Amino acid sequence: MNRADPTPYWNTNVARHPGILRAVPVGCGNALDVGCGDGLLARKLAGRAERITGIDKSPRMIARARELSADDPRLTFVEGDFLTADLPDEGYDFICSVTAIHHMSFEAALVRMRELLRPGGTLVVVGLAREESPAEWATTIAAAPVVRITKTLRRAREPEGMPVAVPRMSYGQVRATALRLLPGVRYRRHVLRRYSLSWRRPGCGGP
């Protein structure tokens, strides 16, 4: 990152960045950030991948990402719909997406990510879902004090102009669909109202 962000921020999406960065494979060539927003995670990926592409539908977010990354030739930002954008097939060693997949068709987005991933590549999706079952509600209620205190202490805030959407799928639906589309995927639900999916595409000596 050649140009520092003038106003660093933290929120429950940024809280998942360290785990995503740890998942980047060694020697990663091309990485893709789906729903990149203002490019904060993409700029962090620049220390772990040779080339990073960020894609987002919001013209405002892409303009901000390009502004903050203008001095770094490793970073490219594409304004467009991930489901229809012209992206290279099997072109990425690492694909990530943070709280963006509920803005799209979940199944179509996962399938496209799977198709764009090179054999042996890694996919990490962090998402937001809704509570449906008693167990899901119990988990959310139990975590509520921790979430509230953490957000207050860390002065959580969102980038100005960040698009928002209400999740349509429940946590259980997300898990079931992910297991069907990505055999062997690792699903985790996190305290700060997020879930994560981690998957490695078979190939290159993998299982």
Short mmCIF file of N, CA and C in Angstrom, two decimals, residues 24 28-33 45 48-54 74 76 91-96 118:
data_model
loop_
_atom_site.label_atom_id
_atom_site.label_comp_id
_atom_site.label_asym_id
_atom_site.label_seq_id
_atom_site.Cartn_x
_atom_site.Cartn_y
_atom_site.Cartn_z
N VAL A 24 -4.62 -16.50 2.70
CA VAL A 24 -4.03 -16.31 1.37
C VAL A 24 -2.90 -17.32 1.18
N CYS A 28 0.84 -16.49 -3.75
CA CYS A 28 -0.38 -16.15 -4.47
C CYS A 28 -0.08 -15.16 -5.60
N GLY A 29 -0.53 -15.51 -6.79
CA GLY A 29 -0.34 -14.64 -7.94
C GLY A 29 -1.46 -13.64 -8.09
N ASN A 30 -2.66 -14.14 -8.38
CA ASN A 30 -3.82 -13.28 -8.61
C ASN A 30 -4.88 -13.50 -7.53
N ALA A 31 -5.36 -12.39 -6.97
CA ALA A 31 -6.41 -12.43 -5.95
C ALA A 31 -7.58 -11.57 -6.40
N LEU A 32 -8.78 -11.95 -5.98
CA LEU A 32 -9.99 -11.22 -6.34
C LEU A 32 -10.79 -10.94 -5.07
N ASP A 33 -11.18 -9.68 -4.90
CA ASP A 33 -12.02 -9.26 -3.78
C ASP A 33 -13.39 -8.88 -4.35
N LEU A 45 -4.40 -6.93 0.92
CA LEU A 45 -3.98 -8.10 0.15
C LEU A 45 -2.73 -7.83 -0.68
N ARG A 48 0.33 -9.59 0.14
CA ARG A 48 0.35 -11.06 0.13
C ARG A 48 0.11 -11.67 -1.25
N ALA A 49 -0.31 -10.88 -2.21
CA ALA A 49 -0.54 -11.37 -3.58
C ALA A 49 0.14 -10.44 -4.57
N GLU A 50 0.50 -10.99 -5.72
CA GLU A 50 1.20 -10.17 -6.71
C GLU A 50 0.27 -9.19 -7.42
N ARG A 51 -0.95 -9.63 -7.69
CA ARG A 51 -1.92 -8.78 -8.39
C ARG A 51 -3.29 -8.97 -7.73
N ILE A 52 -3.97 -7.87 -7.50
CA ILE A 52 -5.26 -7.91 -6.83
C ILE A 52 -6.29 -7.16 -7.66
N THR A 53 -7.44 -7.78 -7.88
CA THR A 53 -8.56 -7.13 -8.54
C THR A 53 -9.70 -7.00 -7.54
N GLY A 54 -10.27 -5.83 -7.45
CA GLY A 54 -11.46 -5.61 -6.65
C GLY A 54 -12.62 -5.28 -7.56
N ARG A 74 -0.21 -2.83 -8.45
CA ARG A 74 -0.69 -4.19 -8.20
C ARG A 74 -2.22 -4.25 -8.10
N THR A 76 -6.15 -3.32 -9.19
CA THR A 76 -7.07 -2.93 -10.25
C THR A 76 -8.48 -3.01 -9.71
N GLY A 91 -9.04 -17.88 -13.08
CA GLY A 91 -7.97 -16.90 -13.13
C GLY A 91 -7.40 -16.47 -11.80
N TYR A 92 -7.87 -17.05 -10.68
CA TYR A 92 -7.47 -16.52 -9.38
C TYR A 92 -6.99 -17.63 -8.43
N ASP A 93 -5.91 -17.32 -7.73
CA ASP A 93 -5.40 -18.23 -6.71
C ASP A 93 -6.12 -18.04 -5.38
N PHE A 94 -6.73 -16.86 -5.21
CA PHE A 94 -7.42 -16.54 -3.96
C PHE A 94 -8.59 -15.63 -4.28
N ILE A 95 -9.76 -15.98 -3.76
CA ILE A 95 -10.95 -15.14 -3.90
C ILE A 95 -11.55 -14.93 -2.51
N CYS A 96 -11.91 -13.69 -2.24
CA CYS A 96 -12.56 -13.39 -0.96
C CYS A 96 -13.73 -12.45 -1.20
N ARG A 118 -8.71 -21.08 -9.42
CA ARG A 118 -7.80 -22.05 -10.00
C ARG A 118 -7.75 -23.32 -9.15
#
